[in-house]
Short mmCIF file of C-alpha atoms in Angstrom, two decimals:
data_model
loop_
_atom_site.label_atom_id
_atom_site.label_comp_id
_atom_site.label_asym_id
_atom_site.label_seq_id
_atom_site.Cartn_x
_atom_site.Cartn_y
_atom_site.Cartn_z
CA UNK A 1 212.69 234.62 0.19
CA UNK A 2 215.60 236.44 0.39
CA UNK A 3 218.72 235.96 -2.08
CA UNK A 4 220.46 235.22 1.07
CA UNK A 5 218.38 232.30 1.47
CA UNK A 6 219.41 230.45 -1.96
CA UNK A 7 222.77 231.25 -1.28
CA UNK A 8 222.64 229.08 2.21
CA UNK A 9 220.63 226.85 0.62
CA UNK A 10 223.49 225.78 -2.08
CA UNK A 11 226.28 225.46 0.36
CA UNK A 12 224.32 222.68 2.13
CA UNK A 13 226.10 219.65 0.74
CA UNK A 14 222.75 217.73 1.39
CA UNK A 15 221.22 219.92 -1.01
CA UNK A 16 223.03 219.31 -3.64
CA UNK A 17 223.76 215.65 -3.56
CA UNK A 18 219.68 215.54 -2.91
CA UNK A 19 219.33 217.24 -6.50
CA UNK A 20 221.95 215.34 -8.12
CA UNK A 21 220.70 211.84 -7.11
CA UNK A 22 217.18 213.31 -7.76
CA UNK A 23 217.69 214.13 -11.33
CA UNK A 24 219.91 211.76 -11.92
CA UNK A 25 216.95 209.12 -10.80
CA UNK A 26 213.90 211.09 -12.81
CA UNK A 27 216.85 210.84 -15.72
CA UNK A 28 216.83 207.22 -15.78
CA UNK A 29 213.33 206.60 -15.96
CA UNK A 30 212.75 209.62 -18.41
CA UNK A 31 215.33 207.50 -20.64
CA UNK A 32 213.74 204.08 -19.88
CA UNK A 33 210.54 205.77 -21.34
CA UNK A 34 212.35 207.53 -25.03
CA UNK A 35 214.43 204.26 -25.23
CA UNK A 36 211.16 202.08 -25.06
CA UNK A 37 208.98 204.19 -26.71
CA UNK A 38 211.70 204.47 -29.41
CA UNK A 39 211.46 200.90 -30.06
CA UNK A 40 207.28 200.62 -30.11
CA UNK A 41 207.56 203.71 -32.63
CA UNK A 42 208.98 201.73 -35.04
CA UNK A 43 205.86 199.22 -34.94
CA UNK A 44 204.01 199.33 -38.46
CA UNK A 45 201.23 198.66 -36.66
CA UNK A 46 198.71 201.25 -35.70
CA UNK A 47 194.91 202.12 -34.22
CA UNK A 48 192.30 204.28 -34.16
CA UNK A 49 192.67 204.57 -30.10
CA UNK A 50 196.24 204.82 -30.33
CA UNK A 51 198.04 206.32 -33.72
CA UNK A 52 201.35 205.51 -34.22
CA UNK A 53 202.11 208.91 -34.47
CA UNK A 54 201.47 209.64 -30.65
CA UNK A 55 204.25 207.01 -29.88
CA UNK A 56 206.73 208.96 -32.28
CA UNK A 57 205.50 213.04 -30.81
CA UNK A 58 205.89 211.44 -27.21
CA UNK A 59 209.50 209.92 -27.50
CA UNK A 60 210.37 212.70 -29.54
CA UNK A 61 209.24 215.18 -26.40
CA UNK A 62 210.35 212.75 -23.65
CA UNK A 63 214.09 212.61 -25.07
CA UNK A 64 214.07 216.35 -25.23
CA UNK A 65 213.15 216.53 -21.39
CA UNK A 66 215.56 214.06 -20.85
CA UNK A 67 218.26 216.13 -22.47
CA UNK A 68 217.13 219.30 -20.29
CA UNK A 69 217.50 217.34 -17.32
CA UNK A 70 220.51 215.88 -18.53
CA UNK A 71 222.15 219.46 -18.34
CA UNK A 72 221.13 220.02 -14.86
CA UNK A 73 221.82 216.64 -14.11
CA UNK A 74 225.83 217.25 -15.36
CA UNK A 75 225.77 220.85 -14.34
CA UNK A 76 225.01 220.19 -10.22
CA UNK A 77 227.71 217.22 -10.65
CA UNK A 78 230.07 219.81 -11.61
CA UNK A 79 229.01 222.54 -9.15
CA UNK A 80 228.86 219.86 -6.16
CA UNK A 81 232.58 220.09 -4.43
CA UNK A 82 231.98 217.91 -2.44
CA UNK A 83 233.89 215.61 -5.31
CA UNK A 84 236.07 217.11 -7.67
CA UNK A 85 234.39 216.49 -10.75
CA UNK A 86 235.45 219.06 -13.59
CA UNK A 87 233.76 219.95 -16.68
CA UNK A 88 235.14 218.03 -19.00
CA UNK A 89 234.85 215.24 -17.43
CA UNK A 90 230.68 215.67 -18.51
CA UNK A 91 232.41 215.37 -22.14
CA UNK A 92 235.98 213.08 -21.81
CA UNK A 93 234.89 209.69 -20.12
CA UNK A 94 237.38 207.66 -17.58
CA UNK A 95 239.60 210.80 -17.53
CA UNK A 96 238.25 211.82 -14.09
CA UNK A 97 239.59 211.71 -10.60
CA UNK A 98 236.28 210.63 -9.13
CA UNK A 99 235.61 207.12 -9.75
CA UNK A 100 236.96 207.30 -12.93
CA UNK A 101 234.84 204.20 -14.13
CA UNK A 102 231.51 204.75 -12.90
CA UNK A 103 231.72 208.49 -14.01
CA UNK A 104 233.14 207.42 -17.01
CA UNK A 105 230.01 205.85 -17.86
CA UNK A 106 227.46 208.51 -17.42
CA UNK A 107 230.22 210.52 -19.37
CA UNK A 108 229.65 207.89 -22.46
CA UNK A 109 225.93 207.92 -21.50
CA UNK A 110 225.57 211.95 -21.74
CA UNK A 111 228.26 211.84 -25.34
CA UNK A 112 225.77 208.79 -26.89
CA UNK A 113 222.74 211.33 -26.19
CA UNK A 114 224.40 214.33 -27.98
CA UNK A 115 225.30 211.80 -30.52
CA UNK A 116 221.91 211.40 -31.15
CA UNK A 117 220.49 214.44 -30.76
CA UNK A 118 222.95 216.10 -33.03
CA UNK A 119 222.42 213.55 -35.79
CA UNK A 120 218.27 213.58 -34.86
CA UNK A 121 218.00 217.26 -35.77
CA UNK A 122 219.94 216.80 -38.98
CA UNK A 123 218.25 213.66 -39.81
CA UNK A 124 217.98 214.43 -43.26
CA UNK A 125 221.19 215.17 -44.44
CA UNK A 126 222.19 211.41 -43.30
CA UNK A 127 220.88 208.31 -45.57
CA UNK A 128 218.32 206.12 -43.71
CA UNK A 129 220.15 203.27 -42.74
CA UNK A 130 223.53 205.45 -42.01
CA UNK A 131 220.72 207.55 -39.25
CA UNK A 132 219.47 204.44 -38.03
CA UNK A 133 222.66 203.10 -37.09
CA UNK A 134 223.71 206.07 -35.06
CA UNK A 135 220.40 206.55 -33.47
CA UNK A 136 221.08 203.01 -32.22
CA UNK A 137 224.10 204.39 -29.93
CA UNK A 138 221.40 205.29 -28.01
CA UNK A 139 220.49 202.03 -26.39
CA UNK A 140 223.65 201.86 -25.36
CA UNK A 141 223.53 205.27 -23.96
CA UNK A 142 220.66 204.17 -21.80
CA UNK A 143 222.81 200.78 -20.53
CA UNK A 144 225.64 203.53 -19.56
CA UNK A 145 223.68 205.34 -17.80
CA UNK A 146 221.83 202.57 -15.81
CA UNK A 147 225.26 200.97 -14.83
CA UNK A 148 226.38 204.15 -14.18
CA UNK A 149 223.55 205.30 -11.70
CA UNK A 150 224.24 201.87 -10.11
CA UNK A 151 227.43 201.96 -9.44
CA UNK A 152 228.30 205.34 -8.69
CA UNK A 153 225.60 206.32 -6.58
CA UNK A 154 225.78 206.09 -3.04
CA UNK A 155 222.27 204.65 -1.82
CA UNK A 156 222.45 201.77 -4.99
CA UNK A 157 221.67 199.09 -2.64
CA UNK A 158 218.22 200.93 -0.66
CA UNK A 159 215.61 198.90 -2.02
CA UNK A 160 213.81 201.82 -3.79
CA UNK A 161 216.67 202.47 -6.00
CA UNK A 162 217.13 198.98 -6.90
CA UNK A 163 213.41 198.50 -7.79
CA UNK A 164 213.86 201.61 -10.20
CA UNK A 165 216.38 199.75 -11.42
CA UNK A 166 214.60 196.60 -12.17
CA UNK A 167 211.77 198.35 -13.41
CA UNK A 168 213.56 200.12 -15.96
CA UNK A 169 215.07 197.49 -17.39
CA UNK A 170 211.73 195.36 -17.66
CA UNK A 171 209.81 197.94 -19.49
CA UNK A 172 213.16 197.82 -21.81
CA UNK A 173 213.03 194.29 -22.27
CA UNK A 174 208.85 194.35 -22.83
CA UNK A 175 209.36 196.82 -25.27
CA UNK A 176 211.96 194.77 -26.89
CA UNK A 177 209.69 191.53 -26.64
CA UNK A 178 206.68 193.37 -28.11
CA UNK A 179 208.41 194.85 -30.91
CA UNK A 180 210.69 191.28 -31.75
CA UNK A 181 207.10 190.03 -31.41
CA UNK A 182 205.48 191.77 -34.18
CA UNK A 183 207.90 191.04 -36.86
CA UNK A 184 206.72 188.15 -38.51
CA UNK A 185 203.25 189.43 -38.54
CA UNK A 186 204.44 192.08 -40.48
CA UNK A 187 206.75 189.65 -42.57
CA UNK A 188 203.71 187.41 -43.28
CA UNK A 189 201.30 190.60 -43.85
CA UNK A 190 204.35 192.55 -46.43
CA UNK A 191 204.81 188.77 -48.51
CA UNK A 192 200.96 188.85 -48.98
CA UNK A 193 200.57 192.54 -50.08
CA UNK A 194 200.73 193.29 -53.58
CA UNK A 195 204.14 194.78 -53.97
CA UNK A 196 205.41 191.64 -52.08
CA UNK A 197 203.86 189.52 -54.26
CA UNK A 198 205.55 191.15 -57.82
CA UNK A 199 208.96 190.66 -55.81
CA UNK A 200 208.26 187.45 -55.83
#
């Protein structure tokens, strides 16, 4: 293929907005899956079929794909004119010309995720609980983003996109339910281990 043929290819407003929506759909669920897997990988719980440590390696390597689509997700926004959406309007939220909030919201989304990036690769020089905290920005980095997907894209109401939607928010909520769900097991099982027992 010629370079000619690239060229062509990335005037085509189609193109783009086919890229954009695209990533910005694979983004969702890739988040759905670090958010929920997040909150399984902080089960106690573990088995021979399925170590807890696979949970942790794959959110940890999901969230970085979700960051490197992330990227290209903000950078084709930006190079798209068919909108005027500017650069830092990826890092300033509401400040945009282009429906300021819906943009605004993926803007929050995309500044929660460096949030926790930033403090996840310099988890150590943070105490547990103050890392914890900030690493829970990230939830509501994934609820930005989902409103924002909804309400700022233009096919929200096909019936494809809004079964995405619904689908990411059960596996969410399972995950949720699954992990609320195993707390007082592991309540009942820390009173009756030894150390729980001298605290007592």
């Amino acid at each position: 293929m010629s370079p000619d043929f690239f060229t062509e290819a990335f005037k085509d407003d189609r193109l783009l907005w086919f890229l954009n929506r695209g990533t910005g759909v694979i983004l969702l669920l890739l988040m759905t899956l670090s958010v929920a897997l997040g909150v399984l990988s902080t089960l106690r719980a573990s088995s021979r079929f399925w170590p807890r440590f696979v949970t942790q390696h794959l959110h940890r390597n999901i969230s970085l794909l979700a960051v490197a689509l992330l990227i290209a997700h903000a950078v084709l926004a930006v190079i798209d004119e068919f909108v005027n959406i500017r650069w830092w309007d990826v890092f300033v939220p509401f400040r945009g010309e282009y429906e300021p909030l819906w943009l605004g919201l993926g803007t929050l989304a995309t500044d929660f995720v460096i949030l926790t990036v930033l403090t996840g690769l310099s988890r150590t020089r943070f105490r547990s609980r103050t890392w914890r905290a900030i690493h829970l920005t990230s939830y509501l980095g994934w609820v930005a983003g989902l409103v924002h997907g909804f309400g700022i894209g233009t096919d929200n109401t096909e019936t494809w996109s809004m079964a995405i939607s619904v689908l990411c928010v059960g596996i969410v909520v399972w995950a949720v339910v699954v992990r609320v769900g195993t707390l007082g097991t592991e309540r009942r099982l820390e009173r009756q281990s030894p150390a729980g027992r001298r605290r007592r």
